[in-house]
Coordinates of C-alpha atoms and ligand atoms in Angstrom, one line a residue:
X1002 CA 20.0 13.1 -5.4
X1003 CA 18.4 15.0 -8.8
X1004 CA 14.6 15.0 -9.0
X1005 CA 13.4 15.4 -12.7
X1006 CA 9.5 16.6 -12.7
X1007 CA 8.5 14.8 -15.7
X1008 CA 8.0 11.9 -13.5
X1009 CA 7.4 13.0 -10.0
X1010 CA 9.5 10.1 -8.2
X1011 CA 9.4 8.1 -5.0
X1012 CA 12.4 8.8 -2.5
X1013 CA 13.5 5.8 -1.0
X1014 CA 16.8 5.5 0.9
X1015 CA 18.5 8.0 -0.4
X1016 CA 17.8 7.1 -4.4
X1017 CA 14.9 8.3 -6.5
X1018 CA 13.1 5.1 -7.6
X1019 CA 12.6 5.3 -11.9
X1020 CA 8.9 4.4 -12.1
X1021 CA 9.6 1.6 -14.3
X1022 CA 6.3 0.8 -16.0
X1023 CA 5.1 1.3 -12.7
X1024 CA 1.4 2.7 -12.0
X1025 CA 1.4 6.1 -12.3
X1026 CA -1.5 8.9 -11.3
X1027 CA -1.5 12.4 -13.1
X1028 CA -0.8 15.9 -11.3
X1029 CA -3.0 18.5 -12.5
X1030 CA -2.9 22.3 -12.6
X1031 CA -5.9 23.2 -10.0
X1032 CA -5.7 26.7 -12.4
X1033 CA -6.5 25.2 -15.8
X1034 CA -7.2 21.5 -15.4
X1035 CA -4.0 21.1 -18.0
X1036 CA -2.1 17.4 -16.8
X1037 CA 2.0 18.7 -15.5
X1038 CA 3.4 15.5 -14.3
X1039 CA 2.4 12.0 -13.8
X1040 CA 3.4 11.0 -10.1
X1041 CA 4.4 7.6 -9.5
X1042 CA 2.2 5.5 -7.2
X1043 CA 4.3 3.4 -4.6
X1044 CA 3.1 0.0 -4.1
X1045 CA 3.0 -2.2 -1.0
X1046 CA 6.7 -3.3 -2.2
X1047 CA 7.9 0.7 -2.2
X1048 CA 6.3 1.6 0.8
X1049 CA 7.7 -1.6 2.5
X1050 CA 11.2 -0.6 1.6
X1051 CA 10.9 2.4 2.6
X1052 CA 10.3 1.6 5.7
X1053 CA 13.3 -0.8 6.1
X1054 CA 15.5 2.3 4.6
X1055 CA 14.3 4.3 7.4
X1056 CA 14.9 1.8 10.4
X1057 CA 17.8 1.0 9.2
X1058 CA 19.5 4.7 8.9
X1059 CA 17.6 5.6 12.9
X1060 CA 20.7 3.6 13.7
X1061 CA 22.9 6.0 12.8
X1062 CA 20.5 9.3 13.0
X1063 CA 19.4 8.6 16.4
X1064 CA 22.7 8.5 17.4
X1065 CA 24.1 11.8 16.0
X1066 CA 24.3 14.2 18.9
X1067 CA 21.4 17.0 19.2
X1068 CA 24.2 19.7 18.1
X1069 CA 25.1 17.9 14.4
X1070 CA 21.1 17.3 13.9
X1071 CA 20.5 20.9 14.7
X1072 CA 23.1 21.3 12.2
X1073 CA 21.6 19.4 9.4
X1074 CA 18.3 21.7 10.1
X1075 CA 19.8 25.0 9.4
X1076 CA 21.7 23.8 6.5
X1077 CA 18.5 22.6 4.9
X1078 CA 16.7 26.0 5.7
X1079 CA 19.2 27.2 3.9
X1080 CA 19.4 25.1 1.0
X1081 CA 15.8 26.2 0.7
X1082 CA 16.7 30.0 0.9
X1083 CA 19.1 29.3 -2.0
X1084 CA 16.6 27.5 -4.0
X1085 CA 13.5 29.6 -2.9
X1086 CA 12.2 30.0 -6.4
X1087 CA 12.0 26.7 -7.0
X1088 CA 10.5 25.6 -3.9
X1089 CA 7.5 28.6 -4.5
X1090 CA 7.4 27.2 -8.3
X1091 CA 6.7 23.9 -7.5
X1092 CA 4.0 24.9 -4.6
X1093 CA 2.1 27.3 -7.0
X1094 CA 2.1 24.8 -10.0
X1095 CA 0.4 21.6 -7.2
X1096 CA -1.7 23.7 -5.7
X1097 CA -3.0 26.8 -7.9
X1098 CA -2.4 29.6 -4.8
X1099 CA -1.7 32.8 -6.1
X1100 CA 2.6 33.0 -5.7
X1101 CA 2.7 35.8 -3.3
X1102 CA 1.0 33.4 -0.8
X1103 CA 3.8 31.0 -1.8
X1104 CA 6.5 33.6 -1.4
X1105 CA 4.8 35.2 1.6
X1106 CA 3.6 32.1 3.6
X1107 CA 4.4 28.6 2.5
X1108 CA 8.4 28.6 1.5
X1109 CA 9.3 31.4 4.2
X1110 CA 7.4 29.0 7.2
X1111 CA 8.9 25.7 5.9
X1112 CA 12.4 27.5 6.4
X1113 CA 11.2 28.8 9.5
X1114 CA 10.5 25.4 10.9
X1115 CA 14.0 23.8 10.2
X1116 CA 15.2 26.6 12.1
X1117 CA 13.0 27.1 14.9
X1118 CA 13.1 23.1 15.6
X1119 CA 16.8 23.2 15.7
X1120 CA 16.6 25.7 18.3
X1121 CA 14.1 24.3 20.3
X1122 CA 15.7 20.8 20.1
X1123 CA 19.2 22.5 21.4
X1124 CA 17.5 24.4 24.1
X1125 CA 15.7 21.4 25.3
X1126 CA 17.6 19.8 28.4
X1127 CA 17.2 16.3 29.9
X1128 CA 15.4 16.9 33.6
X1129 CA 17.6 15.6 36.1
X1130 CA 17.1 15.8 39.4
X1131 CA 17.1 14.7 43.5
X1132 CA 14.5 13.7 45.5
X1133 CA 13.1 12.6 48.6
X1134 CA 10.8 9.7 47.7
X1135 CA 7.8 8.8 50.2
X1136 CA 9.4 6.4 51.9
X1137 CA 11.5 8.8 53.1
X1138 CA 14.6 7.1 51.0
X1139 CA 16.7 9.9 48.7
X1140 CA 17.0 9.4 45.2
X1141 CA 18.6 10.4 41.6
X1142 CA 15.2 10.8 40.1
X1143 CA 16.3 11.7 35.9
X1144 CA 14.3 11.4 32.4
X1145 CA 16.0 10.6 29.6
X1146 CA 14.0 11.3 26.1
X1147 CA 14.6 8.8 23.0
X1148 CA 13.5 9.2 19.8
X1149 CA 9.9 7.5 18.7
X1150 CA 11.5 5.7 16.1
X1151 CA 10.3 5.5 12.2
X1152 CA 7.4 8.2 12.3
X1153 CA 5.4 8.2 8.9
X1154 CA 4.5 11.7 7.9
X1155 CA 0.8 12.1 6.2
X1156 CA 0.3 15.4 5.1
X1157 CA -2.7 17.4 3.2
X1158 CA -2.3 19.6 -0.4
X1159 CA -3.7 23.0 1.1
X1160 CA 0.1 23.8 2.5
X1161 CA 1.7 20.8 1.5
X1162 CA 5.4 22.6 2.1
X1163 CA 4.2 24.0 5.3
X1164 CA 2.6 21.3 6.7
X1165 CA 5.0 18.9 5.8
X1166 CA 8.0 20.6 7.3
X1167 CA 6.3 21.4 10.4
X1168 CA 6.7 17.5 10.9
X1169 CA 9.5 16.3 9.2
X1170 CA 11.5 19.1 11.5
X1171 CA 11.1 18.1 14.7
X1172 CA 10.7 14.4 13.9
X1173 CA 14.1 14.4 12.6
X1174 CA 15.2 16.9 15.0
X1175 CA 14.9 14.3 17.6
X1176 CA 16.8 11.7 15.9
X1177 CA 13.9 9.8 14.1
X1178 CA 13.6 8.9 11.1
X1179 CA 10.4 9.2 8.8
X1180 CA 8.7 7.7 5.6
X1181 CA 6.2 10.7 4.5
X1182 CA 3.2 10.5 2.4
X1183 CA 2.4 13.8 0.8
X1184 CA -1.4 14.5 -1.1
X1185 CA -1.2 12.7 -4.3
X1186 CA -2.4 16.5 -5.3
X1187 CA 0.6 18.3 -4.0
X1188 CA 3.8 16.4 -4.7
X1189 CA 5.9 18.0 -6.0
X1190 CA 7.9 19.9 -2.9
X1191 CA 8.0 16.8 -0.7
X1192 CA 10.7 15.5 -3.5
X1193 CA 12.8 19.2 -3.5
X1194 CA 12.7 18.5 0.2
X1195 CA 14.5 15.1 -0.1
X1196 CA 17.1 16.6 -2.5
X1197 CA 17.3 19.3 -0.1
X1198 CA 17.8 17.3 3.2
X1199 CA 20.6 15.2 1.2
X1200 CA 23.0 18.0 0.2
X1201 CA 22.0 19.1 4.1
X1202 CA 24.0 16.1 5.0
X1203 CA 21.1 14.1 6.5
X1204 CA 22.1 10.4 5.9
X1205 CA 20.3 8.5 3.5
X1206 CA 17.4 7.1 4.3
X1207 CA 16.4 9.0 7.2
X1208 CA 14.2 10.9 5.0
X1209 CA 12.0 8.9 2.5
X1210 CA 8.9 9.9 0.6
X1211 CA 6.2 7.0 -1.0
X1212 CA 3.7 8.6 -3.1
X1213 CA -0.4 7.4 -3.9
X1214 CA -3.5 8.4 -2.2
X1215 CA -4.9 6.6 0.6
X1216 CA -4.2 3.3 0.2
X1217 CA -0.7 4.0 -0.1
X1218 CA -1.6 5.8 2.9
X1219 CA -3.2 3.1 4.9
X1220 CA -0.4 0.8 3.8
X1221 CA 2.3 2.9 5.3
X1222 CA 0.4 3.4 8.5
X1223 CA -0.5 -0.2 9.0
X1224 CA 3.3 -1.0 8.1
X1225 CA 4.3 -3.3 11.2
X1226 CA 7.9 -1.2 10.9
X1227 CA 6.6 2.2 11.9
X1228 CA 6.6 3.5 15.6
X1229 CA 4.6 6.3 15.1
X1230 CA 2.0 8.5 13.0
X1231 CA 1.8 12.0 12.7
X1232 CA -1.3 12.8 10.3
X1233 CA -2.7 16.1 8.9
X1234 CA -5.7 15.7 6.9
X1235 CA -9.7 15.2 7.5
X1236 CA -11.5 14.1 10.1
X1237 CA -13.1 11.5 9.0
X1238 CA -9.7 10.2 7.4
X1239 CA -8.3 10.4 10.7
X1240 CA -10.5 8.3 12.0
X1241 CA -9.8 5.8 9.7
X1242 CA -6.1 6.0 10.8
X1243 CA -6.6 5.4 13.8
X1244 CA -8.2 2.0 13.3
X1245 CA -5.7 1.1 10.8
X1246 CA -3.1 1.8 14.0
X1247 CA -5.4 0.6 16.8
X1248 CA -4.3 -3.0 17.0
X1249 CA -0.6 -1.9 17.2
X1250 CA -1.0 0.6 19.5
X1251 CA 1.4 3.2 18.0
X1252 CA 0.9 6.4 19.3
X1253 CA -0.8 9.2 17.0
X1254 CA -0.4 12.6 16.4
X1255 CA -3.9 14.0 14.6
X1256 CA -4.4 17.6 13.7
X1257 CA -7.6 17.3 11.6
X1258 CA -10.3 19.7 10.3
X1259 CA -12.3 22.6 11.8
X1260 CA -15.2 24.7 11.3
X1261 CA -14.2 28.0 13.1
X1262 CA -15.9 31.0 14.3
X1263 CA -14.9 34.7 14.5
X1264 CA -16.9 36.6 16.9
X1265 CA -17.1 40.5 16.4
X1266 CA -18.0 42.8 18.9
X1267 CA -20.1 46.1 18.3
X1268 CA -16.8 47.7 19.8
X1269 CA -14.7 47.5 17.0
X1270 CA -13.3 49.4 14.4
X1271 CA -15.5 48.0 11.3
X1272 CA -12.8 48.3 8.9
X1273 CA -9.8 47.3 11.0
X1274 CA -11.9 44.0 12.1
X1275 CA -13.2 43.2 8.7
X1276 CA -9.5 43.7 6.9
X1277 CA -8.5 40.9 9.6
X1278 CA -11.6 39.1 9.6
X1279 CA -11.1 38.5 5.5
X1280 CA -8.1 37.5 5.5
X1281 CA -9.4 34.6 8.2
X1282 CA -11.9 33.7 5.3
X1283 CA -10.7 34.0 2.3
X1284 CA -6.8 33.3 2.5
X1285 CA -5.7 30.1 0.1
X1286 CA -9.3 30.4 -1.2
X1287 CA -10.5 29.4 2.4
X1288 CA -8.5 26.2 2.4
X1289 CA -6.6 26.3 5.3
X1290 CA -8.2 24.1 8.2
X1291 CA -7.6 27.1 10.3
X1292 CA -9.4 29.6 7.9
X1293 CA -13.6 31.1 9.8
X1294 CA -16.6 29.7 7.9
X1295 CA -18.8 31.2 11.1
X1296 CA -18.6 34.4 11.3
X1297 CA -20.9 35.6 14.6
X1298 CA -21.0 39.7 14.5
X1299 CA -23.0 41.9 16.9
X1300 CA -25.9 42.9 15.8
X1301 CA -26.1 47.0 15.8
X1302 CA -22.9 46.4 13.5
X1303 CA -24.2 43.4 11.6
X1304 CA -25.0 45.0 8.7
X1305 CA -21.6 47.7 8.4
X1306 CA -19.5 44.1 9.0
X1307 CA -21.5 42.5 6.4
X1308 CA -21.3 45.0 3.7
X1309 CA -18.0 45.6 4.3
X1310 CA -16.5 42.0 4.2
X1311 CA -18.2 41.5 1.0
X1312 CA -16.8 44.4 -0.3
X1313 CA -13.8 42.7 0.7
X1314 CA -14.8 39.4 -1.0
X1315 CA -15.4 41.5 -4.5
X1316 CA -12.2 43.2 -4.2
X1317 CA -10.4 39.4 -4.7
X1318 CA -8.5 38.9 -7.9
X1319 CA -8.7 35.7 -9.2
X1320 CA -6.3 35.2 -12.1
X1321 CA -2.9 32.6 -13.1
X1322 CA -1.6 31.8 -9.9
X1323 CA 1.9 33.1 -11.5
X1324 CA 0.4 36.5 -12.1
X1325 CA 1.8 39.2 -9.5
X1326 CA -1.5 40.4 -9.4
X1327 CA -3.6 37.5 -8.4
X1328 CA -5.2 37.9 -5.0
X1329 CA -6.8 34.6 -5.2
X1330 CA -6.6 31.2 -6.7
X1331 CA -8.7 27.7 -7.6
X1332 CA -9.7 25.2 -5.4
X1333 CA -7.5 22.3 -5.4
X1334 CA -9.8 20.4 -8.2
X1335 CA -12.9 20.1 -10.0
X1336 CA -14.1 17.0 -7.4
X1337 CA -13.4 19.4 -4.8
X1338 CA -15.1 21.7 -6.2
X1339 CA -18.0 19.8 -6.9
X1340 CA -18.1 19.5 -2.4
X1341 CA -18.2 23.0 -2.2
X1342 CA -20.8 23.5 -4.6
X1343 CA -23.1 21.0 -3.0
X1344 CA -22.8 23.1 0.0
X1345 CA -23.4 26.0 -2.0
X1346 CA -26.9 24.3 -2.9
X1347 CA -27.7 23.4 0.7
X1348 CA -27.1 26.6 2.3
X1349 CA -29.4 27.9 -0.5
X1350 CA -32.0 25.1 -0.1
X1351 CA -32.0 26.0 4.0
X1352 CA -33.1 29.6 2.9
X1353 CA -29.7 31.4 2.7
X1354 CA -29.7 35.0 1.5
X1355 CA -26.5 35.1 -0.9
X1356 CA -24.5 38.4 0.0
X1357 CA -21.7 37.8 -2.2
X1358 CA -20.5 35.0 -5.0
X1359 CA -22.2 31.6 -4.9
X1360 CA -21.2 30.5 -8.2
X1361 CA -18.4 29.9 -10.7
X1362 CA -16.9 32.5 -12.3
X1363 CA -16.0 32.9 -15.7
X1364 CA -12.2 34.0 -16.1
X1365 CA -12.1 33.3 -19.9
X1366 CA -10.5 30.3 -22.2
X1367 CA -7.3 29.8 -20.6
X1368 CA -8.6 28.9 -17.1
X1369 CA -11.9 27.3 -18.2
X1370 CA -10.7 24.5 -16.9
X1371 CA -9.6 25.0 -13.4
X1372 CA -11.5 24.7 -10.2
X1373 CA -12.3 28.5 -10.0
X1374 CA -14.8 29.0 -7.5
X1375 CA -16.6 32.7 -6.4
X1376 CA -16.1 33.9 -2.8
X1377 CA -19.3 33.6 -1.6
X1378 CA -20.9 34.9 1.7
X1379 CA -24.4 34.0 3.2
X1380 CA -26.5 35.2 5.7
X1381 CA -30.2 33.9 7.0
X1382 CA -28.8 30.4 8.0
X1383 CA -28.4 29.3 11.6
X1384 CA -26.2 27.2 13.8
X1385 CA -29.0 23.8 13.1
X1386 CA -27.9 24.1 9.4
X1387 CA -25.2 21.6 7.6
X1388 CA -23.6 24.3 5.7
X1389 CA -23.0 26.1 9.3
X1390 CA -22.2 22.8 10.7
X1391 CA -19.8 20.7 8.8
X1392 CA -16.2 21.8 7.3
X1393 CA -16.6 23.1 3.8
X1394 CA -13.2 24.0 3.3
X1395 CA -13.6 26.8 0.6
X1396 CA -13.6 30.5 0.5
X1397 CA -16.9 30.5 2.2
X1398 CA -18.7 32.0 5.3
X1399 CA -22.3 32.3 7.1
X1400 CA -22.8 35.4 8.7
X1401 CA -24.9 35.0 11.9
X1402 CA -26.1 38.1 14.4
X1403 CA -26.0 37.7 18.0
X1404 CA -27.4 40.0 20.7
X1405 CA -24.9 39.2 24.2
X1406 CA -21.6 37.8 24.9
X1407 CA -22.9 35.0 26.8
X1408 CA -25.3 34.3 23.9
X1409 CA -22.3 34.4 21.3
X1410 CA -19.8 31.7 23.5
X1411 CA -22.8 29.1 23.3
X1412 CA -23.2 29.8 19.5
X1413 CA -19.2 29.4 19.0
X1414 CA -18.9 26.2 21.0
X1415 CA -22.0 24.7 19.8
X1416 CA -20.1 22.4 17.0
X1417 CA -18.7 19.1 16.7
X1418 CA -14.5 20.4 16.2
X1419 CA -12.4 22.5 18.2
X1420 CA -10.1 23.6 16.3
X1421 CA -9.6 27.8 16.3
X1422 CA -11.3 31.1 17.2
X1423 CA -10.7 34.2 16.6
X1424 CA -12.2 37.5 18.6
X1425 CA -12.8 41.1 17.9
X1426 CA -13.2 43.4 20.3
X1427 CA -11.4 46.7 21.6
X1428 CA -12.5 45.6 25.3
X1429 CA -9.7 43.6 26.0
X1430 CA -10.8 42.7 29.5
X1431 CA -13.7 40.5 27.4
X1432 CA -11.6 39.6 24.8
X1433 CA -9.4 37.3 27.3
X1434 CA -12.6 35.8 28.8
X1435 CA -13.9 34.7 25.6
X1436 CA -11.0 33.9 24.4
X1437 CA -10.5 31.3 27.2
X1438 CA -14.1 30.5 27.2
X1439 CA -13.9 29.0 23.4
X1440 CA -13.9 25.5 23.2
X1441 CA -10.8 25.3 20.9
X1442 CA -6.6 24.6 20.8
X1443 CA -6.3 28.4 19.4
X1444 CA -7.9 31.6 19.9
X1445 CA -6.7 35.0 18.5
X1446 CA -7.8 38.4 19.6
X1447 CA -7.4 41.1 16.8
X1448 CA -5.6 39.1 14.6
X1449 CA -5.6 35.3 12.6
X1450 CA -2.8 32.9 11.9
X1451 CA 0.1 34.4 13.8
X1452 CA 2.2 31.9 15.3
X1453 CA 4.8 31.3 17.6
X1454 CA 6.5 28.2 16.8
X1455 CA 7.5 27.4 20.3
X1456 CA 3.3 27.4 21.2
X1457 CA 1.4 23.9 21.4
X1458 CA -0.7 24.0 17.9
X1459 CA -3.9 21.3 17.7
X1460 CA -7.2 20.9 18.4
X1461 CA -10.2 19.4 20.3
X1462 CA -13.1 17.2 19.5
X1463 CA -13.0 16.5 15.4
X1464 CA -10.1 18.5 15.3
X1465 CA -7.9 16.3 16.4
X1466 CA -5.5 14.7 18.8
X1467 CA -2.4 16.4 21.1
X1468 CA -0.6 19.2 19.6
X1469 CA 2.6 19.7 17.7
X1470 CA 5.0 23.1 18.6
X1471 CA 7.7 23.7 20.8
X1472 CA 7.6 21.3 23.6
X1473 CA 4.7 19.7 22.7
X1474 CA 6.6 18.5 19.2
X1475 CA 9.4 17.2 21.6
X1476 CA 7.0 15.4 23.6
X1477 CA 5.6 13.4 20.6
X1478 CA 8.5 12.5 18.9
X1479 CA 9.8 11.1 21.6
X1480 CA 9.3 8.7 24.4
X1481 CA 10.7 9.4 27.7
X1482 CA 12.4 6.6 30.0
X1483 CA 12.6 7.5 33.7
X1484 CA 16.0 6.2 35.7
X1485 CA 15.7 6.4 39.3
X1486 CA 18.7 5.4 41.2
X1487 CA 18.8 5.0 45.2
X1488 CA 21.5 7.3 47.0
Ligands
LIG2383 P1 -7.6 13.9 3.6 O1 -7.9 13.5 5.0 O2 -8.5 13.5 2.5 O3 -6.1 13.5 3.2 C1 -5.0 13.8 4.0 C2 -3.9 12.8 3.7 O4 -4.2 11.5 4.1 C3 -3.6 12.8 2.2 O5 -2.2 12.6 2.0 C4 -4.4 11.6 1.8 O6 -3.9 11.0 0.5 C5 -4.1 10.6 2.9 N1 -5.1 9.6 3.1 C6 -6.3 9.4 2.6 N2 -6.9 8.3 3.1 C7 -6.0 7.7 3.9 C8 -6.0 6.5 4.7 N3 -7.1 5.7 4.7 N4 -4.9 6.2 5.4 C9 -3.8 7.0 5.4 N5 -3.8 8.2 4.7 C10 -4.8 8.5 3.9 O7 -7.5 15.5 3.7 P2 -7.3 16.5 2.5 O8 -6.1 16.2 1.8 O9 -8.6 16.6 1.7 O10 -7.1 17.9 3.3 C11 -8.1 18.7 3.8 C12 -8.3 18.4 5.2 O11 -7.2 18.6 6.0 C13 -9.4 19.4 5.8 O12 -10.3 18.6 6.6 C14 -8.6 20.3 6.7 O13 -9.3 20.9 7.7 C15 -7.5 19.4 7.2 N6 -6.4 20.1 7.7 C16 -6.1 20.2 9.0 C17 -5.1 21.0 9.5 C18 -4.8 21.0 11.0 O14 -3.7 21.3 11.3 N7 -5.8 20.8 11.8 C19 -4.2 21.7 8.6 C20 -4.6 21.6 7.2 C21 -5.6 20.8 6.8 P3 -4.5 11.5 -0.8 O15 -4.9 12.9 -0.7 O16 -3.4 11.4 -1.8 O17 -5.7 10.6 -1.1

């Protein structure tokens, strides 16, 4: 298959669908607001064939022994490697990130999942065992695991690659088949990805991708052919999901938004705990659901962390995402721009003190038009405030004192989500407990973002619903059946 980007085209059973007068939405650079591509918008029809391509080819992919599917994963890792400029082209030009965040992060993790799903899925054994059963009868007592069936894929722009693969692996690692809806703002490396997975050798159809915004969305997830959902976005769309699936009873997979808090302990080295504690702000212009927008610091060193983090935040290039230089990009567009801002004005309007940013900048002609937005840092506002509340999702933090470490737990865990923590503190006896004190699915100590593939990845609360990784992937994407035979 041969995608051509003027068009950005549906992939549906193994064929790029020509748009054909069809309706079609434009793809915008987030760094100058200049149009690149129109993307075609699949109707009802699309998404409806779609589906039929992709329960038609799980007869076949399900099937294929565990060893060929593993297979098909590393060759398409990589096919990636080979074509790893294009992949980090594509990503820059949706989403605006600076291409060292591209070249560091997004490309090098989606090649990461193919292969560490096609190890996971070839170390995973079917549990067989013997048993004595209550009644005092002995027993063959095994599981076998089948695949789900047609999963549909709906994935974010923030790391549309990233995010996208870490589904699409194991989903297809254990023999399902998917129909995935990528962000209407990001694309472009969903359709690489079916060109990819072809000359990989997956069979057609097993991998198909419908483009639109939600109500192509909602159609694919209320499509009576799909087994399951897997869905990485808001909240508050994922609660709408979940209705639209409700009344088939499909199981769901939800890793939704956050509003995370670092904690940092008067014990620390300032500058060591702020370099780490920056990068958990500011990284992809603070839109990664995982990214600290509560920032809880001691207070003897409330002021050093302070001063030093927005020295940190001044230090941030922003420039064309292309630019080897550029340490930080756009937002994803103008409307979310216009979000953040409103926040902007809230937290002001609630008495913030503005340490750092709180504007737009002004980066001259060419990028007049993109979503450029200042890293901006507050202090003066308190847990009872929205802006300290509610996900913001921009390169954006309050800075709040605390005074104990009982104190600072009840601050952390006093929000809605669950989503991540991260702790900093050279007592590591009290890093542990409050690390297992946070009301979260992930908490780092001395560090943000590093991942182990094979660990369970999610949240609580309005973060979501089970976890993807390791085992946990293999549990979702499959549904066990347990055979019990009388000896
Ligand atoms: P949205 O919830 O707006 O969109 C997510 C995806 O769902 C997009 O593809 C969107 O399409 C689609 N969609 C929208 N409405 C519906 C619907 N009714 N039915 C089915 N699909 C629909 O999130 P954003 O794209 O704005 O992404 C940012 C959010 O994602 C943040 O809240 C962030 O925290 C969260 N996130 C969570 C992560 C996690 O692992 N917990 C990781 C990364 C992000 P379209 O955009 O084309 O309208």
């Amino acid at each position: 298959m041969t995608g051509k980007q003027e068009w950005i085209r549906n992939a549906v059973g193994g064929q790029f669908v020509d748009p054909d007068g069809g309706r079609g939405v434009d793809n915008v650079d987030p760094a100058t607001g200049r149009v690149i591509a129109r993307v075609h918008v699949a109707d009802e029809h699309l998404v409806d064939r779609a589906v039929g391509a992709a329960n038609r080819s799980l007869h076949t992919w399900s099937r294929t022994p565990v060893r060929e599917r593993a297979d098909v994963l590393r060759r398409a890792a990589r096919r990636i490697e080979e074509r790893f400029a294009e992949f980090v082209a594509a990503e820059v030009a949706d989403t605006g990130k600076p291409i060292r965040l591209a070249r560091e992060l997004d490309v090098p993790r989606a090649i990461a999942n193919f292969r560490a799903f096609a190890d996971i899925v070839s170390a995973a054994g079917e549990q067989a065992f013997f048993t004595d059963l209550p009644l005092g009868r002995q027993a063959l007592n095994y599981t076998v695991r089948k695949p789900l069936g047609v999963v549909a894929v709906i994935v974010p722009w923030n790391l549309p690659l990233l995010l996208l693969t870490w589904k699409v692996a194991p989903a297809l690692a254990c023999g399902n088949t998917v129909v995935v809806k990528p962000s209407e703002l990001t694309p472009s490396t969903a359709v690489l990805l079916a060109e990819v997975l072809s000359e990989a050798g997956l069979p057609a159809g097993a991998y198909n991708v419908v483009h639109g915004d939600g109500s192509t969305g909602a159609t694919l997830t209320g499509h009576r052919g799909i087994d399951g959902v897997t869905f990485t976005g808001s909240s508050a769309t994922g609660s709408k999901v979940m209705t639209t699936v409700a009344s088939r009873v499909r199981p769901v997979s939800f890793e939704l938004g956050g509003k995370n808090a670092a904690i940092v302990f008067d014990d620390v080295d300032v500058e060591e705990a702020v370099a780490g504690l920056s990068r958990s702000v500011f990284t992809n212009t603070g839109q990664v659901c995982l990214c600290t927008e509560r920032v809880y610091v001691q207070r003897n060193v409330f002021d050093d962390v302070a001063a030093a983090l927005a020295d940190r935040a001044r230090a941030l290039r922003p420039g064309h995402p292309f630019d080897e230089t550029t340490t930080t990009g756009p937002l994803i567009s103008r409307e979310h721009r216009r979000k953040v801002l409103d926040y902007f004005a809230l937290a002001e309007t609630a008495g913030a003190t503005v340490l750092v940013g709180g504007g737009v900048p002004d980066l001259g002609p060419e990028l007049a038009g993109g979503a450029w937005i200042e890293p901006t840092l507050w202090t003066g506002l308190n847990n009872a405030d929205r802006a300290v509340r509610e996900e913001i999702f921009g390169p954006v933090a309050a800075l709040v004192p605390f005074d104990s470490e009982r104190e600072v737990i009840g601050l952390a865990n006093d929000t809605d989500y669950g989503l991540a923590a991260s702790i900093w503190t050279n007592d590591l006896r009290r890093g542990h407990r409050v690390a297992q004190a946070m009301h979260v699915g992930m908490a780092w100590i001395n560090t943000w973002f590093l991942r182990d593939l094979r660990s369970p990845f999610g949240g609580m609360g309005l973060s979501g619903i089970g976890r993807e990784g390791g085992a946990a992937s293999l549990h979702f994407y499959t549904e066990p059946t347990n055979v019990c035979v009388q000896l």
